[in-house]
Amino acid sequence: MLKKKNNRYSIFIKLMLLFLVFILLANFSIGFILSRIIGKGPPQGSPERFPVPVQKYIISRIGDPPDTNLARRVSDELQVNFRIESSGISWTNDESIPDIPRLREEKDFRSDGQNFIVRLRGRPIIVNKTDDGYIIFSPFMPRDLINETNVVIAVVLIITILAVMLYLALSWIFGPIKKLSEGVEMISEGNFDNTIIVNRKDELGNLAASINEMKENISSMIKSKESLLIDVSHELRSPLTRIKLANEFIDDPKIHNKIRDDVKEMELMITELLETYRMDHEQGKFSIEKADIVKLIKDVISKFEFKDIQFSSQFAEKEIFIDRRKIETVFRNIIDNAVKYSEGRTVAVDIYERDENRDSVFVSVKDKGRGIEEEELGKIFEPFYRIDKSRDKKIRGYGLGLSLVKKILEGHNAEIEVKSRKNEGTEFIVTFKKGITNK
């Protein structure tokens, strides 16, 4: 039994650490960029506030009416941004400072005020009213140094890089899931030779080890079951031979015939069982040759004691590539089932092509028996599945025939379709693709 490994590196812990690192990196990166930009501070000599004496000093320096040349010189000396709006004069050293018509739209604007502040989108704008106009100051704010476009680009770039790193980290953490999925899919298809290799000391590593152990256990159980069936099948041949020999000395015809039929039934079961085993373990080993399917089916029909089998064919002969012996087994089983379940009614066998599909040959076997329930149609190809749960001795068969039929047809790239209606009968349609088969 597999010992449960200690999860030294739990996936939960990995995810917690990963998201913690991601958050720290995101905050650090964005904070670093903003601090580098804002941390530069205002230009040397540019006041962050505009006390009233400073405003009065600037207003007195530029004169009344304002002289734009003096205004330019003062703004350069003090590195102050302002706008002059007066009769006949409109000047500014910063086009971002709003004019009076724009400021009048704000609720903070006071037409009768001499010195007041208007907040425009959270930014304080200082308005000084003069005799013939206004002088508008825009105080320096740290965010003035921020180029919003560059900040957005930087933040988006950082988030993108971190997202890619997060994706790569998550891909590494959950990477084994793909291997696990592929391994489980192969197991579901009956391939027990593949081993899932996940060199991890976490839950996924434990899961891979558990799946490998489960696969080995299932494979061992299947092999044990197959070995038992094959051994029993071989061992039964000798006593059956002795029974057949002893039966020849029984004088009572009724008892003799009953024993003979039972022995034949057991021999058929053993033959089908061994053939099914060979199909499972010798996949692809077919003796493919060109054969006349019309003649082959006629030969199969001729071996039945039941004579009410109506045969029809669209062609006098039709050659396709098949394993003659195995395809004989296919139609012997299908026709035998049709005869058993027809309850004495006619069985129709037809070979034809379809106008819309000239690349295929179709063989139909149709009876007028009791039919098959819709919920059972998908199960009839399972080994040992019987439609007749009562085990009626009049309807022999041990559920191996149709399973063997499907395996043989799959080896020929052929298809089989079943149509059935309760109390109206069942039709098996086998489709051979011309010139295509597994060799």
Short mmCIF file of C-alpha atoms in Angstrom, two decimals:
data_model
loop_
_atom_site.label_atom_id
_atom_site.label_comp_id
_atom_site.label_asym_id
_atom_site.label_seq_id
_atom_site.Cartn_x
_atom_site.Cartn_y
_atom_site.Cartn_z
CA MET A 1 0.00 0.00 0.00
CA LEU A 2 1.24 3.46 -0.88
CA LYS A 3 2.50 5.47 2.08
CA LYS A 4 1.17 8.97 2.10
CA LYS A 5 3.99 11.41 1.56
CA ASN A 6 4.53 14.41 3.76
CA ASN A 7 3.57 17.51 1.80
CA ARG A 8 6.72 19.50 2.44
CA TYR A 9 5.74 21.99 -0.23
CA SER A 10 1.94 22.15 -0.10
CA ILE A 11 0.17 23.70 -3.07
CA PHE A 12 -1.85 25.85 -0.67
CA ILE A 13 1.34 27.26 0.86
CA LYS A 14 2.81 27.84 -2.61
CA LEU A 15 -0.27 29.78 -3.69
CA MET A 16 -0.29 31.84 -0.51
CA LEU A 17 3.38 32.75 -0.95
CA LEU A 18 2.89 33.43 -4.66
CA PHE A 19 0.02 35.88 -4.14
CA LEU A 20 1.83 37.51 -1.22
CA VAL A 21 4.92 38.07 -3.37
CA PHE A 22 2.74 39.34 -6.23
CA ILE A 23 1.01 41.89 -3.98
CA LEU A 24 4.30 43.05 -2.46
CA LEU A 25 5.96 43.42 -5.86
CA ALA A 26 2.98 45.31 -7.28
CA ASN A 27 2.85 47.74 -4.35
CA PHE A 28 6.61 48.20 -4.24
CA SER A 29 6.91 48.79 -7.99
CA ILE A 30 4.07 51.30 -8.23
CA GLY A 31 5.17 53.05 -5.03
CA PHE A 32 8.75 53.26 -6.28
CA ILE A 33 7.70 54.87 -9.57
CA LEU A 34 5.46 57.43 -7.87
CA SER A 35 8.09 58.24 -5.23
CA ARG A 36 10.72 58.76 -7.92
CA ILE A 37 8.43 61.15 -9.76
CA ILE A 38 6.91 63.01 -6.82
CA GLY A 39 10.07 62.84 -4.74
CA LYS A 40 11.80 65.27 -7.06
CA GLY A 41 9.89 68.03 -5.29
CA PRO A 42 9.10 71.47 -6.62
CA PRO A 43 11.68 73.45 -8.58
CA GLN A 44 14.17 75.41 -6.49
CA GLY A 45 12.75 78.72 -5.35
CA SER A 46 9.14 78.01 -6.33
CA PRO A 47 6.92 78.44 -3.23
CA GLU A 48 4.36 75.72 -2.56
CA ARG A 49 2.01 78.27 -1.05
CA PHE A 50 0.89 81.69 -2.08
CA PRO A 51 0.57 83.82 1.05
CA VAL A 52 -1.14 87.15 0.52
CA PRO A 53 2.11 89.18 0.80
CA VAL A 54 3.59 87.18 -2.05
CA GLN A 55 0.52 87.79 -4.18
CA LYS A 56 0.62 91.51 -3.42
CA TYR A 57 4.33 91.62 -4.24
CA ILE A 58 3.78 90.05 -7.67
CA ILE A 59 0.80 92.31 -8.42
CA SER A 60 2.79 95.41 -7.46
CA ARG A 61 5.79 94.32 -9.55
CA ILE A 62 3.85 93.82 -12.77
CA GLY A 63 2.09 97.18 -12.40
CA ASP A 64 -1.43 98.41 -13.02
CA PRO A 65 -2.32 98.09 -15.78
CA PRO A 66 -0.16 94.93 -15.90
CA ASP A 67 2.99 94.92 -18.01
CA THR A 68 3.39 91.57 -19.73
CA ASN A 69 7.16 91.97 -20.03
CA LEU A 70 7.46 92.54 -16.30
CA ALA A 71 5.07 89.64 -15.72
CA ARG A 72 7.30 87.35 -17.74
CA ARG A 73 10.39 88.50 -15.84
CA VAL A 74 8.71 87.99 -12.42
CA SER A 75 7.45 84.55 -13.36
CA ASP A 76 10.95 83.53 -14.46
CA GLU A 77 12.56 84.91 -11.29
CA LEU A 78 10.09 83.34 -8.87
CA GLN A 79 9.16 80.39 -11.09
CA VAL A 80 5.51 81.13 -10.50
CA ASN A 81 2.67 80.39 -12.92
CA PHE A 82 -0.17 82.89 -13.27
CA ARG A 83 -2.63 84.35 -15.74
CA ILE A 84 -3.49 88.01 -16.35
CA GLU A 85 -7.04 88.85 -17.47
CA SER A 86 -7.54 92.57 -17.77
CA SER A 87 -8.94 95.10 -20.24
CA GLY A 88 -7.13 94.56 -23.49
CA ILE A 89 -4.63 92.12 -21.95
CA SER A 90 -4.71 88.33 -21.76
CA TRP A 91 -1.40 86.72 -20.86
CA THR A 92 -0.22 83.54 -19.15
CA ASN A 93 2.92 81.48 -18.80
CA ASP A 94 0.88 78.30 -18.24
CA GLU A 95 -1.99 77.46 -20.59
CA SER A 96 -3.36 74.96 -18.06
CA ILE A 97 -4.49 77.85 -15.82
CA PRO A 98 -8.21 78.36 -16.54
CA ASP A 99 -9.51 81.75 -17.67
CA ILE A 100 -12.28 83.73 -15.96
CA PRO A 101 -15.17 82.45 -18.15
CA ARG A 102 -14.19 78.92 -17.17
CA LEU A 103 -13.87 79.76 -13.48
CA ARG A 104 -17.28 81.46 -13.44
CA GLU A 105 -18.80 78.04 -14.06
CA GLU A 106 -17.62 76.83 -10.64
CA LYS A 107 -19.74 77.36 -7.52
CA ASP A 108 -16.71 78.71 -5.57
CA PHE A 109 -16.39 81.73 -7.87
CA ARG A 110 -17.42 84.98 -6.15
CA SER A 111 -18.08 87.94 -8.41
CA ASP A 112 -17.90 90.35 -5.49
CA GLY A 113 -14.76 88.83 -3.95
CA GLN A 114 -11.34 90.46 -3.96
CA ASN A 115 -9.18 87.45 -3.09
CA PHE A 116 -10.69 83.96 -3.10
CA ILE A 117 -9.99 80.36 -4.05
CA VAL A 118 -11.85 78.34 -6.69
CA ARG A 119 -11.38 74.59 -6.55
CA LEU A 120 -11.27 73.14 -10.04
CA ARG A 121 -11.25 69.30 -10.03
CA GLY A 122 -9.72 69.41 -6.56
CA ARG A 123 -7.04 71.91 -7.55
CA PRO A 124 -6.95 75.30 -5.79
CA ILE A 125 -6.95 78.31 -8.13
CA ILE A 126 -6.27 81.67 -6.41
CA VAL A 127 -8.16 84.60 -7.96
CA ASN A 128 -7.15 88.21 -7.24
CA LYS A 129 -9.47 90.94 -8.48
CA THR A 130 -7.79 94.16 -9.65
CA ASP A 131 -9.26 97.52 -10.71
CA ASP A 132 -9.67 96.45 -14.35
CA GLY A 133 -9.44 92.65 -14.30
CA TYR A 134 -8.09 89.57 -12.61
CA ILE A 135 -4.75 87.95 -11.83
CA ILE A 136 -5.07 84.18 -11.40
CA PHE A 137 -2.43 82.11 -9.61
CA SER A 138 -1.98 78.37 -9.87
CA PRO A 139 -0.03 77.14 -6.80
CA PHE A 140 2.47 74.39 -7.32
CA MET A 141 1.27 70.90 -6.30
CA PRO A 142 3.36 67.70 -6.24
CA ARG A 143 1.11 66.10 -8.79
CA ASP A 144 2.08 68.82 -11.26
CA LEU A 145 5.34 66.97 -11.72
CA ILE A 146 3.54 63.78 -12.66
CA ASN A 147 3.10 62.97 -16.33
CA GLU A 148 -0.14 61.03 -16.13
CA THR A 149 0.43 59.27 -19.44
CA ASN A 150 3.84 58.04 -18.38
CA VAL A 151 2.49 56.91 -15.02
CA VAL A 152 -0.33 54.97 -16.66
CA ILE A 153 2.11 53.35 -19.10
CA ALA A 154 4.49 52.45 -16.28
CA VAL A 155 1.73 50.98 -14.10
CA VAL A 156 0.26 48.99 -17.00
CA LEU A 157 3.74 47.73 -17.89
CA ILE A 158 4.42 46.67 -14.30
CA ILE A 159 1.06 44.93 -13.97
CA THR A 160 1.63 43.16 -17.30
CA ILE A 161 5.08 41.94 -16.26
CA LEU A 162 3.77 40.78 -12.89
CA ALA A 163 0.78 39.08 -14.55
CA VAL A 164 3.12 37.19 -16.90
CA MET A 165 5.27 36.18 -13.94
CA LEU A 166 2.14 35.07 -12.07
CA TYR A 167 0.98 33.04 -15.07
CA LEU A 168 4.36 31.33 -15.41
CA ALA A 169 4.41 30.56 -11.69
CA LEU A 170 0.88 29.13 -11.78
CA SER A 171 1.77 27.11 -14.88
CA TRP A 172 4.68 25.60 -12.99
CA ILE A 173 2.57 24.86 -9.90
CA PHE A 174 -0.28 23.25 -11.84
CA GLY A 175 1.81 21.92 -14.75
CA PRO A 176 1.53 18.27 -13.59
CA ILE A 177 -2.26 18.40 -14.03
CA LYS A 178 -1.79 17.97 -17.80
CA LYS A 179 0.35 14.87 -17.23
CA LEU A 180 -2.21 13.54 -14.76
CA SER A 181 -5.06 14.14 -17.21
CA GLU A 182 -3.20 12.41 -20.06
CA GLY A 183 -2.27 9.49 -17.81
CA VAL A 184 -5.84 9.01 -16.57
CA GLU A 185 -7.13 9.19 -20.15
CA MET A 186 -4.71 6.44 -21.20
CA ILE A 187 -5.82 4.30 -18.27
CA SER A 188 -9.47 4.84 -19.26
CA GLU A 189 -8.56 3.55 -22.74
CA GLY A 190 -7.08 0.39 -21.24
CA ASN A 191 -3.41 1.34 -21.56
CA PHE A 192 -1.74 0.31 -18.30
CA ASP A 193 1.87 0.49 -19.54
CA ASN A 194 2.24 4.23 -19.06
CA THR A 195 3.59 5.59 -15.77
CA ILE A 196 2.81 9.15 -14.71
CA ILE A 197 6.07 10.82 -13.70
CA VAL A 198 5.62 13.86 -11.45
CA ASN A 199 8.71 14.70 -9.40
CA ARG A 200 6.93 16.85 -6.85
CA LYS A 201 6.61 16.73 -3.07
CA ASP A 202 3.13 18.20 -2.85
CA GLU A 203 -0.49 17.10 -3.32
CA LEU A 204 -0.06 16.64 -7.08
CA GLY A 205 2.95 14.41 -6.51
CA ASN A 206 0.92 12.34 -4.07
CA LEU A 207 -1.96 12.17 -6.54
CA ALA A 208 0.34 10.96 -9.33
CA ALA A 209 1.75 8.25 -7.06
CA SER A 210 -1.78 7.20 -6.05
CA ILE A 211 -2.91 7.00 -9.68
CA ASN A 212 0.15 4.91 -10.58
CA GLU A 213 -0.58 2.56 -7.69
CA MET A 214 -4.25 2.35 -8.71
CA LYS A 215 -3.21 1.58 -12.29
CA GLU A 216 -0.92 -1.23 -11.14
CA ASN A 217 -3.66 -2.70 -8.95
CA ILE A 218 -6.25 -2.55 -11.73
CA SER A 219 -3.81 -4.04 -14.23
CA SER A 220 -2.96 -6.83 -11.81
CA MET A 221 -6.64 -7.61 -11.18
CA ILE A 222 -7.45 -7.64 -14.89
CA LYS A 223 -4.51 -9.92 -15.65
CA SER A 224 -5.54 -12.25 -12.83
CA LYS A 225 -9.09 -12.39 -14.15
CA GLU A 226 -7.93 -13.02 -17.71
CA SER A 227 -5.48 -15.66 -16.56
CA LEU A 228 -8.23 -17.41 -14.61
CA LEU A 229 -10.63 -17.35 -17.56
CA ILE A 230 -8.04 -18.64 -20.01
CA ASP A 231 -6.82 -21.35 -17.65
CA VAL A 232 -10.36 -22.50 -16.95
CA SER A 233 -11.19 -22.44 -20.66
CA HIS A 234 -8.21 -24.62 -21.52
CA GLU A 235 -8.87 -26.99 -18.64
CA LEU A 236 -12.49 -27.44 -19.73
CA ARG A 237 -11.54 -28.80 -23.14
CA SER A 238 -10.30 -32.15 -21.80
CA PRO A 239 -13.42 -33.01 -19.75
CA LEU A 240 -15.63 -31.85 -22.64
CA THR A 241 -13.81 -34.21 -24.96
CA ARG A 242 -14.38 -37.06 -22.49
CA ILE A 243 -18.05 -36.13 -22.19
CA LYS A 244 -18.43 -36.17 -25.98
CA LEU A 245 -16.78 -39.56 -26.15
CA ALA A 246 -18.93 -40.97 -23.34
CA ASN A 247 -22.05 -39.51 -24.93
CA GLU A 248 -21.52 -41.67 -28.01
CA PHE A 249 -22.27 -44.72 -25.87
CA ILE A 250 -25.64 -43.42 -24.65
CA ASP A 251 -28.48 -45.19 -26.42
CA ASP A 252 -31.30 -42.84 -25.46
CA PRO A 253 -31.52 -40.32 -28.38
CA LYS A 254 -33.20 -37.67 -26.25
CA ILE A 255 -30.48 -37.70 -23.60
CA HIS A 256 -27.77 -38.05 -26.24
CA ASN A 257 -28.97 -34.98 -28.17
CA LYS A 258 -29.36 -32.89 -25.02
CA ILE A 259 -25.80 -33.64 -23.88
CA ARG A 260 -24.48 -33.03 -27.39
CA ASP A 261 -26.19 -29.60 -27.55
CA ASP A 262 -24.88 -28.63 -24.12
CA VAL A 263 -21.34 -29.65 -25.06
CA LYS A 264 -21.55 -27.63 -28.30
CA GLU A 265 -22.76 -24.65 -26.31
CA MET A 266 -19.82 -24.89 -23.91
CA GLU A 267 -17.36 -25.36 -26.78
CA LEU A 268 -18.74 -22.25 -28.48
CA MET A 269 -18.41 -20.28 -25.26
CA ILE A 270 -14.80 -21.42 -24.82
CA THR A 271 -13.97 -20.63 -28.45
CA GLU A 272 -15.43 -17.12 -28.18
CA LEU A 273 -13.69 -16.54 -24.87
CA LEU A 274 -10.29 -17.52 -26.26
CA GLU A 275 -10.88 -15.54 -29.45
CA THR A 276 -11.79 -12.46 -27.42
CA TYR A 277 -8.62 -12.87 -25.39
CA ARG A 278 -6.54 -13.12 -28.56
CA MET A 279 -8.20 -10.01 -29.99
CA ASP A 280 -7.30 -8.07 -26.84
CA HIS A 281 -3.68 -9.22 -26.81
CA GLU A 282 -2.94 -9.49 -30.52
CA GLN A 283 -4.37 -6.22 -31.76
CA GLY A 284 -3.55 -5.52 -35.37
CA LYS A 285 -2.61 -9.12 -36.21
CA PHE A 286 -4.97 -9.69 -39.10
CA SER A 287 -4.44 -11.80 -42.20
CA ILE A 288 -5.71 -9.19 -44.61
CA GLU A 289 -6.50 -10.25 -48.15
CA LYS A 290 -8.86 -9.33 -50.94
CA ALA A 291 -12.03 -11.40 -50.56
CA ASP A 292 -15.48 -11.54 -52.10
CA ILE A 293 -17.85 -10.48 -49.32
CA VAL A 294 -20.87 -11.80 -51.25
CA LYS A 295 -19.45 -15.32 -51.49
CA LEU A 296 -18.24 -15.22 -47.88
CA ILE A 297 -21.69 -14.41 -46.50
CA LYS A 298 -23.33 -17.03 -48.73
CA ASP A 299 -20.93 -19.61 -47.30
CA VAL A 300 -21.78 -18.55 -43.73
CA ILE A 301 -25.53 -18.79 -44.41
CA SER A 302 -25.18 -22.24 -45.98
CA LYS A 303 -23.86 -23.66 -42.69
CA PHE A 304 -27.04 -22.82 -40.76
CA GLU A 305 -29.68 -25.50 -40.28
CA PHE A 306 -32.30 -22.74 -40.20
CA LYS A 307 -33.41 -22.36 -43.81
CA ASP A 308 -35.65 -19.30 -43.69
CA ILE A 309 -32.78 -16.87 -44.32
CA GLN A 310 -33.49 -14.61 -47.28
CA PHE A 311 -30.33 -13.40 -48.98
CA SER A 312 -30.11 -10.54 -51.48
CA SER A 313 -27.20 -8.61 -52.93
CA GLN A 314 -26.86 -5.58 -55.15
CA PHE A 315 -23.81 -7.21 -56.75
CA ALA A 316 -22.92 -10.64 -58.07
CA GLU A 317 -19.56 -10.22 -56.33
CA LYS A 318 -17.84 -7.48 -54.35
CA GLU A 319 -14.20 -7.69 -53.28
CA ILE A 320 -12.94 -5.86 -50.19
CA PHE A 321 -9.85 -6.19 -48.01
CA ILE A 322 -10.63 -8.27 -44.92
CA ASP A 323 -9.42 -11.07 -42.69
CA ARG A 324 -11.63 -13.79 -44.12
CA ARG A 325 -11.67 -16.04 -41.04
CA LYS A 326 -12.47 -13.23 -38.61
CA ILE A 327 -15.19 -11.71 -40.79
CA GLU A 328 -16.78 -15.16 -41.05
CA THR A 329 -16.87 -15.14 -37.25
CA VAL A 330 -18.54 -11.72 -37.32
CA PHE A 331 -21.41 -12.72 -39.58
CA ARG A 332 -21.78 -16.17 -38.06
CA ASN A 333 -22.41 -14.46 -34.71
CA ILE A 334 -24.73 -11.76 -36.08
CA ILE A 335 -26.81 -14.17 -38.17
CA ASP A 336 -26.88 -16.71 -35.33
CA ASN A 337 -28.28 -14.05 -32.98
CA ALA A 338 -30.87 -13.06 -35.58
CA VAL A 339 -31.97 -16.69 -35.98
CA LYS A 340 -32.19 -17.21 -32.20
CA TYR A 341 -34.26 -14.12 -31.56
CA SER A 342 -36.44 -14.34 -34.70
CA GLU A 343 -38.44 -17.18 -33.08
CA GLY A 344 -38.84 -18.99 -36.37
CA ARG A 345 -39.60 -15.91 -38.47
CA THR A 346 -37.68 -14.91 -41.59
CA VAL A 347 -34.18 -13.43 -41.30
CA ALA A 348 -33.13 -11.08 -44.12
CA VAL A 349 -29.49 -10.57 -45.16
CA ASP A 350 -28.77 -7.83 -47.70
CA ILE A 351 -25.54 -6.46 -49.28
CA TYR A 352 -25.72 -3.05 -50.95
CA GLU A 353 -24.23 0.37 -51.59
CA ARG A 354 -25.81 3.76 -51.01
CA ASP A 355 -25.95 6.46 -53.65
CA GLU A 356 -24.69 9.08 -51.20
CA ASN A 357 -21.81 6.86 -50.05
CA ARG A 358 -20.21 4.88 -52.88
CA ASP A 359 -17.00 4.41 -50.91
CA SER A 360 -18.59 1.89 -48.54
CA VAL A 361 -20.23 -1.53 -48.66
CA PHE A 362 -23.15 -2.21 -46.31
CA VAL A 363 -24.28 -5.58 -44.98
CA SER A 364 -27.66 -5.69 -43.24
CA VAL A 365 -28.94 -8.57 -41.09
CA LYS A 366 -32.55 -8.09 -40.05
CA ASP A 367 -34.90 -10.26 -38.01
CA LYS A 368 -38.56 -9.91 -37.03
CA GLY A 369 -38.14 -11.06 -33.46
CA ARG A 370 -38.87 -9.56 -30.08
CA GLY A 371 -36.55 -6.56 -30.53
CA ILE A 372 -34.24 -4.91 -28.01
CA GLU A 373 -35.18 -2.30 -25.43
CA GLU A 374 -33.72 1.13 -26.22
CA GLU A 375 -31.84 1.33 -22.92
CA GLU A 376 -30.11 -1.98 -23.71
CA LEU A 377 -28.88 -1.09 -27.20
CA GLY A 378 -25.73 0.54 -25.86
CA LYS A 379 -24.86 -2.48 -23.70
CA ILE A 380 -25.18 -5.40 -26.11
CA PHE A 381 -21.53 -5.18 -27.15
CA GLU A 382 -20.29 -5.51 -23.57
CA PRO A 383 -18.66 -8.86 -22.67
CA PHE A 384 -21.05 -11.31 -20.97
CA TYR A 385 -24.03 -8.98 -21.33
CA ARG A 386 -27.27 -10.85 -22.09
CA ILE A 387 -30.48 -9.28 -23.30
CA ASP A 388 -32.46 -12.29 -22.11
CA LYS A 389 -32.01 -12.18 -18.34
CA SER A 390 -34.01 -15.39 -17.87
CA ARG A 391 -31.23 -17.47 -19.50
CA ASP A 392 -33.80 -19.16 -21.71
CA LYS A 393 -32.13 -22.31 -23.05
CA LYS A 394 -33.96 -21.82 -26.33
CA ILE A 395 -31.93 -18.68 -26.78
CA ARG A 396 -28.37 -19.71 -26.23
CA GLY A 397 -25.38 -17.43 -25.99
CA TYR A 398 -23.22 -16.09 -23.22
CA GLY A 399 -22.83 -12.46 -24.20
CA LEU A 400 -19.38 -12.88 -25.76
CA GLY A 401 -20.35 -13.03 -29.45
CA LEU A 402 -21.24 -9.38 -30.03
CA SER A 403 -18.29 -8.20 -27.96
CA LEU A 404 -16.02 -10.23 -30.23
CA VAL A 405 -17.84 -8.89 -33.32
CA LYS A 406 -17.17 -5.29 -32.32
CA LYS A 407 -13.47 -5.93 -31.64
CA ILE A 408 -12.99 -7.61 -35.03
CA LEU A 409 -14.79 -4.83 -36.90
CA GLU A 410 -12.80 -2.15 -35.08
CA GLY A 411 -9.65 -3.91 -36.29
CA HIS A 412 -10.97 -3.55 -39.86
CA ASN A 413 -11.94 0.14 -39.42
CA ALA A 414 -15.48 -1.06 -40.03
CA GLU A 415 -18.57 0.13 -38.18
CA ILE A 416 -21.63 -1.63 -36.81
CA GLU A 417 -25.00 0.00 -36.19
CA VAL A 418 -28.02 -1.48 -34.42
CA LYS A 419 -31.63 -0.47 -35.02
CA SER A 420 -34.39 -2.12 -33.04
CA ARG A 421 -38.02 -1.68 -32.07
CA LYS A 422 -39.78 -3.67 -29.41
CA ASN A 423 -41.79 -6.59 -30.85
CA GLU A 424 -40.89 -5.54 -34.42
CA GLY A 425 -37.35 -6.83 -34.78
CA THR A 426 -33.70 -5.82 -34.90
CA GLU A 427 -31.37 -4.82 -37.72
CA PHE A 428 -27.56 -4.95 -37.60
CA ILE A 429 -25.82 -2.88 -40.30
CA VAL A 430 -22.09 -3.44 -40.87
CA THR A 431 -20.24 -0.81 -42.91
CA PHE A 432 -16.97 -1.65 -44.68
CA LYS A 433 -14.93 1.18 -46.17
CA LYS A 434 -13.51 0.01 -49.47
CA GLY A 435 -9.78 -0.62 -49.44
CA ILE A 436 -9.30 0.67 -45.87
CA THR A 437 -8.34 -1.58 -43.01
CA ASN A 438 -5.76 -2.12 -40.28
CA LYS A 439 -3.04 -4.46 -41.44
#
